[in-house]
mmCIF file of C-alpha atoms in Angstrom:
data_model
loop_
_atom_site.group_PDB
_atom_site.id
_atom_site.type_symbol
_atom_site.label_atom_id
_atom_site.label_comp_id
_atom_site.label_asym_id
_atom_site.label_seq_id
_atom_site.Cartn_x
_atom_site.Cartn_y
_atom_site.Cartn_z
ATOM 1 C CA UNK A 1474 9.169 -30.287 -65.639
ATOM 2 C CA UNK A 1475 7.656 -32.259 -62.666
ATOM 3 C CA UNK A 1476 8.409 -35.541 -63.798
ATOM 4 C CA UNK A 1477 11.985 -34.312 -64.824
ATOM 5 C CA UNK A 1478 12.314 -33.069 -60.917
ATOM 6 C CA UNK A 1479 11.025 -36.428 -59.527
ATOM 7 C CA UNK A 1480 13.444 -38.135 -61.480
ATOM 8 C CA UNK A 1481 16.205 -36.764 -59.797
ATOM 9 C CA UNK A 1482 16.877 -38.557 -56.893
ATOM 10 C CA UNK A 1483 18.250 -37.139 -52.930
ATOM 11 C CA UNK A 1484 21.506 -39.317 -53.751
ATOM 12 C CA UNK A 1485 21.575 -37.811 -57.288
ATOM 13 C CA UNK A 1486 21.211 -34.408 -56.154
ATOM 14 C CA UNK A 1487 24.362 -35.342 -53.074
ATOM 15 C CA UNK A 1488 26.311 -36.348 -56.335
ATOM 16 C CA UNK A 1489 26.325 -34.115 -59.296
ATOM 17 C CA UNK A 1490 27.452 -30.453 -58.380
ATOM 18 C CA UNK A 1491 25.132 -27.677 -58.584
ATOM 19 C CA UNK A 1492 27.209 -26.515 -61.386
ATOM 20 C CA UNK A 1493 26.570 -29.487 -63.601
ATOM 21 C CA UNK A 1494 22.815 -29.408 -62.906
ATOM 22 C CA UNK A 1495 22.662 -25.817 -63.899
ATOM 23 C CA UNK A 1496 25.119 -26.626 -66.972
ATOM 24 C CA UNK A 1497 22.666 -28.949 -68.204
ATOM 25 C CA UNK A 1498 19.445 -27.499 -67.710
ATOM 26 C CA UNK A 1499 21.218 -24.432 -69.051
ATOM 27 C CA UNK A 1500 21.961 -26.060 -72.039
ATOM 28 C CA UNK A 1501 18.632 -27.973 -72.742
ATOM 29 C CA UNK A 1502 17.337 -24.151 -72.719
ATOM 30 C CA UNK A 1503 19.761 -23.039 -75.210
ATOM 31 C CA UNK A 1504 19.176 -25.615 -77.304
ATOM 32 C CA UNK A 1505 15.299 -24.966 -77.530
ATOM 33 C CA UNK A 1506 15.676 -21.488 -78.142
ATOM 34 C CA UNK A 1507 18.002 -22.351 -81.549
ATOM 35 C CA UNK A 1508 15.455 -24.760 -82.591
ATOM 36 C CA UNK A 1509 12.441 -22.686 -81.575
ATOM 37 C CA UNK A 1510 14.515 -19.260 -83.633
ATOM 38 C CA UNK A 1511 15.394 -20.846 -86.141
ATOM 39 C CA UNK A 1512 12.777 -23.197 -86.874
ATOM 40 C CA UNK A 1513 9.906 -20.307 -86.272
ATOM 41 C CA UNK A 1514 12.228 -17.653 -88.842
ATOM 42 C CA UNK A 1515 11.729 -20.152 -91.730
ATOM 43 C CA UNK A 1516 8.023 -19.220 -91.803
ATOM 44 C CA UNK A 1517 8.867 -15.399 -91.346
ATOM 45 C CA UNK A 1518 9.524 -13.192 -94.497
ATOM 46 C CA UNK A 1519 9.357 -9.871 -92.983
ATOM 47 C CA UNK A 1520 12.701 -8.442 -92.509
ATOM 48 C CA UNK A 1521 13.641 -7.890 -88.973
ATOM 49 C CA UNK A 1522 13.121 -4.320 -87.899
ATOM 50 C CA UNK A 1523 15.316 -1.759 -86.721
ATOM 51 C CA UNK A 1524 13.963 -1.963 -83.042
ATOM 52 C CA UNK A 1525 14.279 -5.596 -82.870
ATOM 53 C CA UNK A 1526 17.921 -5.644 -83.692
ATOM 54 C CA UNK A 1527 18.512 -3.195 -81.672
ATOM 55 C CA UNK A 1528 17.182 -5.297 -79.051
ATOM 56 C CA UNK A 1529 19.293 -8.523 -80.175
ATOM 57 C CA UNK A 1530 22.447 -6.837 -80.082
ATOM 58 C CA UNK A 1531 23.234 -6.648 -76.853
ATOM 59 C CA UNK A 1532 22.214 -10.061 -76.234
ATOM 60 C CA UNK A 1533 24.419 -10.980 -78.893
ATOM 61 C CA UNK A 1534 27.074 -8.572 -77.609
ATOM 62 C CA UNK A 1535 26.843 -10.467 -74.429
ATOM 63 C CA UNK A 1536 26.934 -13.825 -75.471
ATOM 64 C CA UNK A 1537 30.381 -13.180 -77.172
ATOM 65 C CA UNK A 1538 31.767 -11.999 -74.393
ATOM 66 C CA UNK A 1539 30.748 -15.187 -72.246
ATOM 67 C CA UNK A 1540 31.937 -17.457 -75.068
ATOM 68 C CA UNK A 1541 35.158 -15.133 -74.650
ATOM 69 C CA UNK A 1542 35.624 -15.877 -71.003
ATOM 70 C CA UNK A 1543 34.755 -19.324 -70.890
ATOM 71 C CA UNK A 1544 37.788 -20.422 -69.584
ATOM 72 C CA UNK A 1545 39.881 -17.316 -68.938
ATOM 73 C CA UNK A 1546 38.693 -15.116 -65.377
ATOM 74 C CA UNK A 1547 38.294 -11.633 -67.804
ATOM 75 C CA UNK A 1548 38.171 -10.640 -71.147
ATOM 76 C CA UNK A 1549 41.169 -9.008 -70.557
ATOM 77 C CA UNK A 1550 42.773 -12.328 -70.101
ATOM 78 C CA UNK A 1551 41.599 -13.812 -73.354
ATOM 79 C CA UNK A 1552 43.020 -10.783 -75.302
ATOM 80 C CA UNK A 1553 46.012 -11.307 -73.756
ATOM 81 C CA UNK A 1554 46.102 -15.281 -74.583
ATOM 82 C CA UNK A 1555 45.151 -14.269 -78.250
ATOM 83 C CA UNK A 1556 48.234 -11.867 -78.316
ATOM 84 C CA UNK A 1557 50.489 -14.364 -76.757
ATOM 85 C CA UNK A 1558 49.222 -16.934 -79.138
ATOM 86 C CA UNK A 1559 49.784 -14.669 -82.271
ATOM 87 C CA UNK A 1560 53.049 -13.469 -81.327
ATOM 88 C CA UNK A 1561 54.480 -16.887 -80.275
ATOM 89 C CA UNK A 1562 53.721 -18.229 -83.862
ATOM 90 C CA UNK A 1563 57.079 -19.747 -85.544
ATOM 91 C CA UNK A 1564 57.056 -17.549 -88.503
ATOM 92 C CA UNK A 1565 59.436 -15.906 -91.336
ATOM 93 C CA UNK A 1566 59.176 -12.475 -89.449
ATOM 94 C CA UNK A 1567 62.428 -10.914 -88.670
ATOM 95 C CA UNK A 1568 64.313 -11.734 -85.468
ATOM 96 C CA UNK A 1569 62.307 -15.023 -85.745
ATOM 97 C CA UNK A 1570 63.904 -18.602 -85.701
ATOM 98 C CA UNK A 1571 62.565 -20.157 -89.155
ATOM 99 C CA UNK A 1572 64.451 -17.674 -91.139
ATOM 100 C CA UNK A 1573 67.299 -19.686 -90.279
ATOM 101 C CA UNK A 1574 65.582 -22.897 -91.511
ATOM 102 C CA UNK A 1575 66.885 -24.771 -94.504
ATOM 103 C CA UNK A 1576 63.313 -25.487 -95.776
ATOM 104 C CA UNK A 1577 63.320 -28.051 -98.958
ATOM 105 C CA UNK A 1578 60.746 -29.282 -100.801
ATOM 106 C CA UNK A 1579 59.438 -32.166 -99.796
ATOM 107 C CA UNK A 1580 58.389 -35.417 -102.158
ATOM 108 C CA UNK A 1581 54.219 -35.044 -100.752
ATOM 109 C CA UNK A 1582 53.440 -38.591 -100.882
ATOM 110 C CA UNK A 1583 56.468 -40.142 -99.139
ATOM 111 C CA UNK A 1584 56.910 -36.912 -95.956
ATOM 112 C CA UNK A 1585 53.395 -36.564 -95.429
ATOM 113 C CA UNK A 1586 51.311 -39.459 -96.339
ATOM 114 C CA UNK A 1587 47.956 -38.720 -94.278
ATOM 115 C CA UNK A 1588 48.143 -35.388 -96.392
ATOM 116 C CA UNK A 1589 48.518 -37.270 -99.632
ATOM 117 C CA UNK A 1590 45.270 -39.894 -98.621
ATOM 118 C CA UNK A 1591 42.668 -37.182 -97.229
ATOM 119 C CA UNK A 1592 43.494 -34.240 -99.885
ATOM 120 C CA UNK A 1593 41.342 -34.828 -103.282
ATOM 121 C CA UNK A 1594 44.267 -32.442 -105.043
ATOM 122 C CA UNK A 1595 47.427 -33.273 -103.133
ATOM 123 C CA UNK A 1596 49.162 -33.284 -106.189
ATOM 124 C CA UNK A 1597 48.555 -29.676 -106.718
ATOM 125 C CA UNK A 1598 49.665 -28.614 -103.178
ATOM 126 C CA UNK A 1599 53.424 -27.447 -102.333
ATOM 127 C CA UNK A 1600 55.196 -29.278 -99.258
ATOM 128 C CA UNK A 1601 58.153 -28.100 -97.743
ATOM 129 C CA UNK A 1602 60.482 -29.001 -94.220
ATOM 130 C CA UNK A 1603 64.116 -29.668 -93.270
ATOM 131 C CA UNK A 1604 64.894 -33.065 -95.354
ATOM 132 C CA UNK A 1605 67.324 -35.581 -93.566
ATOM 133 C CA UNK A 1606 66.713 -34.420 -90.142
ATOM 134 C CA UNK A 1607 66.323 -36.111 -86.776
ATOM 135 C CA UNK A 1608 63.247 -34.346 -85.221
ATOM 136 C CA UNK A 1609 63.579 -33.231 -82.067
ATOM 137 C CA UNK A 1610 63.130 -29.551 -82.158
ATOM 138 C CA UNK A 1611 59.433 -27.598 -83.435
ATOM 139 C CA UNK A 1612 61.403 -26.594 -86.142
ATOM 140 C CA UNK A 1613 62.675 -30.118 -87.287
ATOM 141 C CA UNK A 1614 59.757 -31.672 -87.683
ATOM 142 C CA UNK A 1615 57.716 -28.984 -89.347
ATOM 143 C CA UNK A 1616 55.852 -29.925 -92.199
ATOM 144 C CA UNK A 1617 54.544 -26.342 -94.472
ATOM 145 C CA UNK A 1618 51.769 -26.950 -96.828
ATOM 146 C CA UNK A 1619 51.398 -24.325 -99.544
ATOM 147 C CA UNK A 1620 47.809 -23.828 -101.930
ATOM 148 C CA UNK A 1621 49.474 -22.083 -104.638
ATOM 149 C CA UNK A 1622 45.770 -20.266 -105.155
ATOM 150 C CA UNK A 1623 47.200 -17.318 -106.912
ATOM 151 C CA UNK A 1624 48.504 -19.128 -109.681
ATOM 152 C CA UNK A 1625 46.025 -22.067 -109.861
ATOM 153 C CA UNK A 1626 42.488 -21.166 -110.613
ATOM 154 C CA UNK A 1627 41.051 -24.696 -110.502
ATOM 155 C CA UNK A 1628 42.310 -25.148 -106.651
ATOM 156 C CA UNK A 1629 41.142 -21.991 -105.241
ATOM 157 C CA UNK A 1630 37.056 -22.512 -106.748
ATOM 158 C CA UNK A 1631 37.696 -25.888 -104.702
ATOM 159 C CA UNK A 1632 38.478 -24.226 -101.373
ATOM 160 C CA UNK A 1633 36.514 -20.916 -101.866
ATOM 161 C CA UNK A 1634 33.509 -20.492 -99.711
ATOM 162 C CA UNK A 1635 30.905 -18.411 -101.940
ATOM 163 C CA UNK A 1636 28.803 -17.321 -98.350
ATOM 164 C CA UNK A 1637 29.429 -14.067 -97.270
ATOM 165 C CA UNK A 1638 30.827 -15.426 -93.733
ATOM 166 C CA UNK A 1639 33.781 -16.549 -95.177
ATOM 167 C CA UNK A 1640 36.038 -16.830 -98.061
ATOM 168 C CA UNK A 1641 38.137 -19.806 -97.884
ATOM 169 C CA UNK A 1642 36.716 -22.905 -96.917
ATOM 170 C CA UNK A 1643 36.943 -23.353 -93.230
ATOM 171 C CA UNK A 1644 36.304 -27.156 -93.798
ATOM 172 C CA UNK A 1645 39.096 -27.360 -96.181
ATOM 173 C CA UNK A 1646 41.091 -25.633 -93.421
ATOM 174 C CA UNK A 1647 40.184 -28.686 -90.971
ATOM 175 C CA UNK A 1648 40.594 -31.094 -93.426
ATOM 176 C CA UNK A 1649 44.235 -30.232 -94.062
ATOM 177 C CA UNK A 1650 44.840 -29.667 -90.681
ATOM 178 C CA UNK A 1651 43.782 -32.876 -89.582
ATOM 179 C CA UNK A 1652 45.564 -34.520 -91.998
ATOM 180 C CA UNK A 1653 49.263 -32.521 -91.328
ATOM 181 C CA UNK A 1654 49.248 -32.674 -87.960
ATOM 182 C CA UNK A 1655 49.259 -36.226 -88.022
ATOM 183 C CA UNK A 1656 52.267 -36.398 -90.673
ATOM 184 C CA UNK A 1657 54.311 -33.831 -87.781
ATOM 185 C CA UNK A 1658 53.319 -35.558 -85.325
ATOM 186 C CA UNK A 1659 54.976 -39.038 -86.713
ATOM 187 C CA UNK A 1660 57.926 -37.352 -87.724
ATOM 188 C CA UNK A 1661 58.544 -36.411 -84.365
ATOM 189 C CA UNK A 1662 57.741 -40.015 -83.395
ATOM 190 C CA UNK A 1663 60.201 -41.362 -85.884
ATOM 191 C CA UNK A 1664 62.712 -39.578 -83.748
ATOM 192 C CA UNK A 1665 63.177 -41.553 -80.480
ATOM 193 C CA UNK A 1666 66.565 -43.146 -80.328
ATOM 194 C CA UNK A 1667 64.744 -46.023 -77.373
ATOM 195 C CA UNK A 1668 63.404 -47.468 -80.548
ATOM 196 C CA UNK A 1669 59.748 -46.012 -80.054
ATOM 197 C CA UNK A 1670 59.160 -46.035 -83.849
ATOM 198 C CA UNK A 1671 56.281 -45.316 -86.503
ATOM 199 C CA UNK A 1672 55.496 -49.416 -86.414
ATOM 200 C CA UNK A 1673 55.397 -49.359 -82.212
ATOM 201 C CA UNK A 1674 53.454 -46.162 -81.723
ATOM 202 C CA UNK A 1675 49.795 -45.367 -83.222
ATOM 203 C CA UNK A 1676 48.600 -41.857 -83.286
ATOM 204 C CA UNK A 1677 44.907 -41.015 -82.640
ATOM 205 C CA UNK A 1678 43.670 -37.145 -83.054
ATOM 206 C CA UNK A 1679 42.038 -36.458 -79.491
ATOM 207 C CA UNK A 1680 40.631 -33.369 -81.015
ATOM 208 C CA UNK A 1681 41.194 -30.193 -82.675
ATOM 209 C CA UNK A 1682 41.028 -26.563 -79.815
ATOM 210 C CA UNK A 1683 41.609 -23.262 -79.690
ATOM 211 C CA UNK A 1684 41.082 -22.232 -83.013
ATOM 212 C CA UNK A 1685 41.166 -18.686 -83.755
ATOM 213 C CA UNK A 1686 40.228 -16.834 -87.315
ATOM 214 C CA UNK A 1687 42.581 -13.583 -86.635
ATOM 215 C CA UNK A 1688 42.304 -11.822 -90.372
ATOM 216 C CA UNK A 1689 40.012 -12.793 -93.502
ATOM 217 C CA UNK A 1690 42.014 -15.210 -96.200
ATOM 218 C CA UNK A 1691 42.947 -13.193 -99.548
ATOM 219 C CA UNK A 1692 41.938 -15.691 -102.586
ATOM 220 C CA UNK A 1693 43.681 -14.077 -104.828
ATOM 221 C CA UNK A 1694 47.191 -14.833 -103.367
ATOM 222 C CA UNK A 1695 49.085 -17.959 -101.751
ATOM 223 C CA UNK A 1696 47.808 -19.422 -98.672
ATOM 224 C CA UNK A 1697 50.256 -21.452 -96.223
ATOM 225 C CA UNK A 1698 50.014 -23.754 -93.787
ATOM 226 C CA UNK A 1699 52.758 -24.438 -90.950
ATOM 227 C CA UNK A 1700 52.468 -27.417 -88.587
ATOM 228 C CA UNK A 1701 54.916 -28.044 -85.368
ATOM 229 C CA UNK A 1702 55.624 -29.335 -82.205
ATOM 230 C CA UNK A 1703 54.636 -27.521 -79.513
ATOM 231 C CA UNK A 1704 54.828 -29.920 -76.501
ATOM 232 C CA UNK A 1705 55.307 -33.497 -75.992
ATOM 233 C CA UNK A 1706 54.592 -35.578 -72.778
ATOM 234 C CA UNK A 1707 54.800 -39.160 -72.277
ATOM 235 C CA UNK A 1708 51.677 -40.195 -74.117
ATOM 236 C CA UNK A 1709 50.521 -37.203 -75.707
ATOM 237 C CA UNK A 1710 51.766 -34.101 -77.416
ATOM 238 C CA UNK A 1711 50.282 -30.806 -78.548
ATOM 239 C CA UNK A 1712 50.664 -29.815 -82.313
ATOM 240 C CA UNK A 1713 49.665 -26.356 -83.810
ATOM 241 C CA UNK A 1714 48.918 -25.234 -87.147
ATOM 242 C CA UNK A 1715 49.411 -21.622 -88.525
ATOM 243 C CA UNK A 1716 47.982 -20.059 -91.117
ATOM 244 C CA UNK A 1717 49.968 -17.250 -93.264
ATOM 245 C CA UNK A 1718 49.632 -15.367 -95.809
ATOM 246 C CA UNK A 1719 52.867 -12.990 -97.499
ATOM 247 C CA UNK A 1720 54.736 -14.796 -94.583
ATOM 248 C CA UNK A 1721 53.981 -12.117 -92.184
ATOM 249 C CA UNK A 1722 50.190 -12.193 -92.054
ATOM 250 C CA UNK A 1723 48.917 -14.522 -89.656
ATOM 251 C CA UNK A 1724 45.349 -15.735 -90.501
ATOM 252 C CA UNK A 1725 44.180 -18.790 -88.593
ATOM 253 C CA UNK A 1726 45.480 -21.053 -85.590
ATOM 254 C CA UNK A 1727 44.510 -24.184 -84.498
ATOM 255 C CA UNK A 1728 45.956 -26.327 -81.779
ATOM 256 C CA UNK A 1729 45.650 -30.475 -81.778
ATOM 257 C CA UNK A 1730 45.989 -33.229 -79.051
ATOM 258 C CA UNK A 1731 47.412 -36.470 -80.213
ATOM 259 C CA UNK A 1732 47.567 -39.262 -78.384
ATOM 260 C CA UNK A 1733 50.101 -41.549 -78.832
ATOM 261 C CA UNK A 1734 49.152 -46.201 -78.339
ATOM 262 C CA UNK A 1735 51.153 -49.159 -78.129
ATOM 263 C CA UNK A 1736 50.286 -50.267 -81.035
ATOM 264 C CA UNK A 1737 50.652 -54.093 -79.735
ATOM 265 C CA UNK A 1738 48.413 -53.398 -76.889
ATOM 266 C CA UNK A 1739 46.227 -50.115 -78.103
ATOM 267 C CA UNK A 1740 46.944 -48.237 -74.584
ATOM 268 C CA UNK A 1741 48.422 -44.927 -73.931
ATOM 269 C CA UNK A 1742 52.670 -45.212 -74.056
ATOM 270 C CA UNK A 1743 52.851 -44.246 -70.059
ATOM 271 C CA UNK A 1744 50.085 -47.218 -69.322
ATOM 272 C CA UNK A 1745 52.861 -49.816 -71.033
ATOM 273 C CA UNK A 1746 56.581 -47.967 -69.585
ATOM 274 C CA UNK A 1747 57.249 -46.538 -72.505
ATOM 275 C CA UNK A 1748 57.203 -42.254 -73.393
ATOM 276 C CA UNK A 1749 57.409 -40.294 -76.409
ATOM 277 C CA UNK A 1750 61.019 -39.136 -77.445
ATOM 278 C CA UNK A 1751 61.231 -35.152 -75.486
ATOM 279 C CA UNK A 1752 60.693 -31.967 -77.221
ATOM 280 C CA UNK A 1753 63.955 -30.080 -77.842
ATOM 281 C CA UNK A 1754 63.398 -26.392 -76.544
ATOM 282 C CA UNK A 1755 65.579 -24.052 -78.297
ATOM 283 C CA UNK A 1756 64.501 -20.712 -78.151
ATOM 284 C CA UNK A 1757 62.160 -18.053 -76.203
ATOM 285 C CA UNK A 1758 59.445 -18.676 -78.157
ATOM 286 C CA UNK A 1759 59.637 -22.483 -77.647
ATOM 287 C CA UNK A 1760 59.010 -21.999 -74.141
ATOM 288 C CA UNK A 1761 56.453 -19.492 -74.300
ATOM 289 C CA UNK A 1762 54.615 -21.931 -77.171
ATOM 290 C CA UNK A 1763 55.247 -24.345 -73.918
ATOM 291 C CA UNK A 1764 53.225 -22.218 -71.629
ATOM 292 C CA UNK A 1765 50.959 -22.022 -73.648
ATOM 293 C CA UNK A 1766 50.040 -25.614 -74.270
ATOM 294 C CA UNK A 1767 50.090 -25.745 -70.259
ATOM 295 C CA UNK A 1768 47.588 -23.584 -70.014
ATOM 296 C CA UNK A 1769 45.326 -24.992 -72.824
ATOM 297 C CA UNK A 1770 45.844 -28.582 -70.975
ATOM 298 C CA UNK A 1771 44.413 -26.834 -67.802
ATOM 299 C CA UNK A 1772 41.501 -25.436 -69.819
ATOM 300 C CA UNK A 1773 40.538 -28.758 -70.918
ATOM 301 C CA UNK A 1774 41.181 -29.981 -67.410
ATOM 302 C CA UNK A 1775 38.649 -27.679 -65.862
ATOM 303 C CA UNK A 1776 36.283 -27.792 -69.343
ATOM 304 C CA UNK A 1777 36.367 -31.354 -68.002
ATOM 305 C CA UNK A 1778 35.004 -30.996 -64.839
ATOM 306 C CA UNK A 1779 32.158 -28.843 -65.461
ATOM 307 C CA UNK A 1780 31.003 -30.566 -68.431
ATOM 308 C CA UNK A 1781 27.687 -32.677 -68.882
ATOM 309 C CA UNK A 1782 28.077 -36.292 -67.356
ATOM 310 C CA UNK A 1783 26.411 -38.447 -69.845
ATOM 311 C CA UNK A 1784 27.696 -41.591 -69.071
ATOM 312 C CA UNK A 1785 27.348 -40.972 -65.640
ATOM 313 C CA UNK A 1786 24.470 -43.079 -64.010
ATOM 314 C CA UNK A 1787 22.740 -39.905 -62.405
ATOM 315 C CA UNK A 1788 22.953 -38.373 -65.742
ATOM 316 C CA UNK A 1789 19.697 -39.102 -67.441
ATOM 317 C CA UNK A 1790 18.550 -37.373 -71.528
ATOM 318 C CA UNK A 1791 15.108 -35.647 -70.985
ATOM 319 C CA UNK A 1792 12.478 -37.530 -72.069
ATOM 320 C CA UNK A 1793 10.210 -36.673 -75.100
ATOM 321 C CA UNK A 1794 7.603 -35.031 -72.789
ATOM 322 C CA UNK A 1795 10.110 -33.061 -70.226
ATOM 323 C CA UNK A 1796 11.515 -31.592 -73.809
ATOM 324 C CA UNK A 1797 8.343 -29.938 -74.659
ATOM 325 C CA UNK A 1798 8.159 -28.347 -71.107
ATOM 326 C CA UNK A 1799 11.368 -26.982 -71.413
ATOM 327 C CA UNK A 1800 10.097 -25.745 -74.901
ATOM 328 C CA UNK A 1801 6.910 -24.031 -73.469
ATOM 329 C CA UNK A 1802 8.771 -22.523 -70.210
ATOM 330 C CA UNK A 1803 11.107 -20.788 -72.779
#
């Protein structure tokens, strides 16, 4: 720990916040006390005793809540984002928009073609959105993937997760959201009338946050996916993915950056004078989808700040020797 003290200079000390420095040893800790746990309970065989989860539950009790409020002030402020989050979802529910949709299927290959080249059994998946439309709006350029697992025994052993954690495959989940959002986020693309089309603009997935699980995924009967629009800026735009079941149930959410390049040049659209065709806002729950990607863009904004500076020169990975200290002081 000495020599991991010495190394940090006066001038590094001036530079990185206290916050950062505590962030990081904070984390080195955490990290050695997984490894040490879980390393040290594959030689254990003795089933933990009643006193000793006693003991662990709090701990555990108070490490969800601290995930919980890592970027909201209380917990009650979290539950409130989850609500708004669940109750902004564009859904079949009454007095919701989509029921007005004219949702078609979709030809899989041709409307969503990332789907088609990441999915081992696309061809057993249901795709469905508003054929011949000009995107503009969440609900034009919604793209609803259906795994008819009810019905088709052969797809739901491929996405079933035989742990007791979980029942459907939360890589799966990923895997087709990663995919769809990427289809959306093109059709919206596809849109602009300034000529800012599929072959000018190249999409790159910034990355994948605020996923939520809100209710455990029935096997046994049809699992949907819905992917929209939520905002769009000049270089970027938000996409979210739903997760229903009996079109009322709401199971998972997950919200995705993309990034949109010149593809002649490979930078952002607003580093070249050009800016992704606007989001269409239609409805209530359009704006408060809106707000909500606002506030997730300030969450990564201040995530940003306070995160470890790795590829900042005062920033320097523990040596082999300062990592055993931090193992013995723990």
């Amino acid at each position: 720990m000495a020599s991991l003290l010495q190394r940090t200079s006066t001038s590094a000390v001036s530079v990185v916040p206290p916050s950062i420095r505590h962030h990081n040893l904070t984390l080195l800790l955490w990290k050695s006390s997984a490894r040490s746990s879980s390393s040290s309970s594959l030689h254990k065989n003795t089933p933990t005793s009643n006193d000793t989860m006693a003991r662990l539950q709090p701990l555990s009790n108070r490490r969800r809540r601290r995930e919980s409020r890592r970027h909201f002030q209380t917990q009650a402020d979290f539950q409130q984002w989850r609500r708004n989050v669940r109750d902004s979802a564009l859904s079949f529910r009454p007095q919701k928009e989509v029921e007005q949709i004219r949702m078609e299927p979709l030809d899989l290959p041709t409307a969503a073609p990332f789907l088609q080249s990441v999915a081992p059994m696309a061809d057993q998946l249901l795709l469905a959105g508003v054929k011949d439309a000009t995107p503009s709006s969440p609900r034009d350029s919604l793209l609803e993937c259906t795994y008819p697992l009810e019905s088709n025994d052969i797809l739901r052993y491929s996405v079933t997760d035989f742990s007791d954690w979980s029942a459907f495959r939360l890589g799966k989940f990923y895997e087709l959201v990663d995919a769809l959002t990427a289809d959306v986020a093109y059709r919206h693309v596809a849109s602009s009338s300034s000529g800012n089309g599929k072959e000018e603009v190249a999409l790159v997935t910034a990355g994948h946050y605020h996923s939520r699980k809100y209710t455990r995924t029935d096997l046994n009967k049809d699992a949907t996916l819905r992917s929209y629009v939520t905002k769009v800026g000049r270089s970027s735009l938000e996409v979210r993915t739903d997760g229903w079941q009996d079109d009322d149930k709401l199971i998972n959410v997950c919200h995705t950056i993309m990034v949109a390049l010149d593809s002649q040049t490979m930078k952002p659209l607003s580093r070249v004078g050009k800016a992704l065709p606007p989001l269409i806002i239609e409805t209530d729950d359009d704006r408060q989808r809106m707000q909500l990607a606002d506030q997730h863009q300030q969450i990564r904004l201040d995530r940003s700040k306070n995160a470890m500076q790795l590829r900042n020169k005062v920033s320097v990975p523990p040596t082999f020797d300062e990592m055993q200290e931090l193992h013995a002081i723990h």
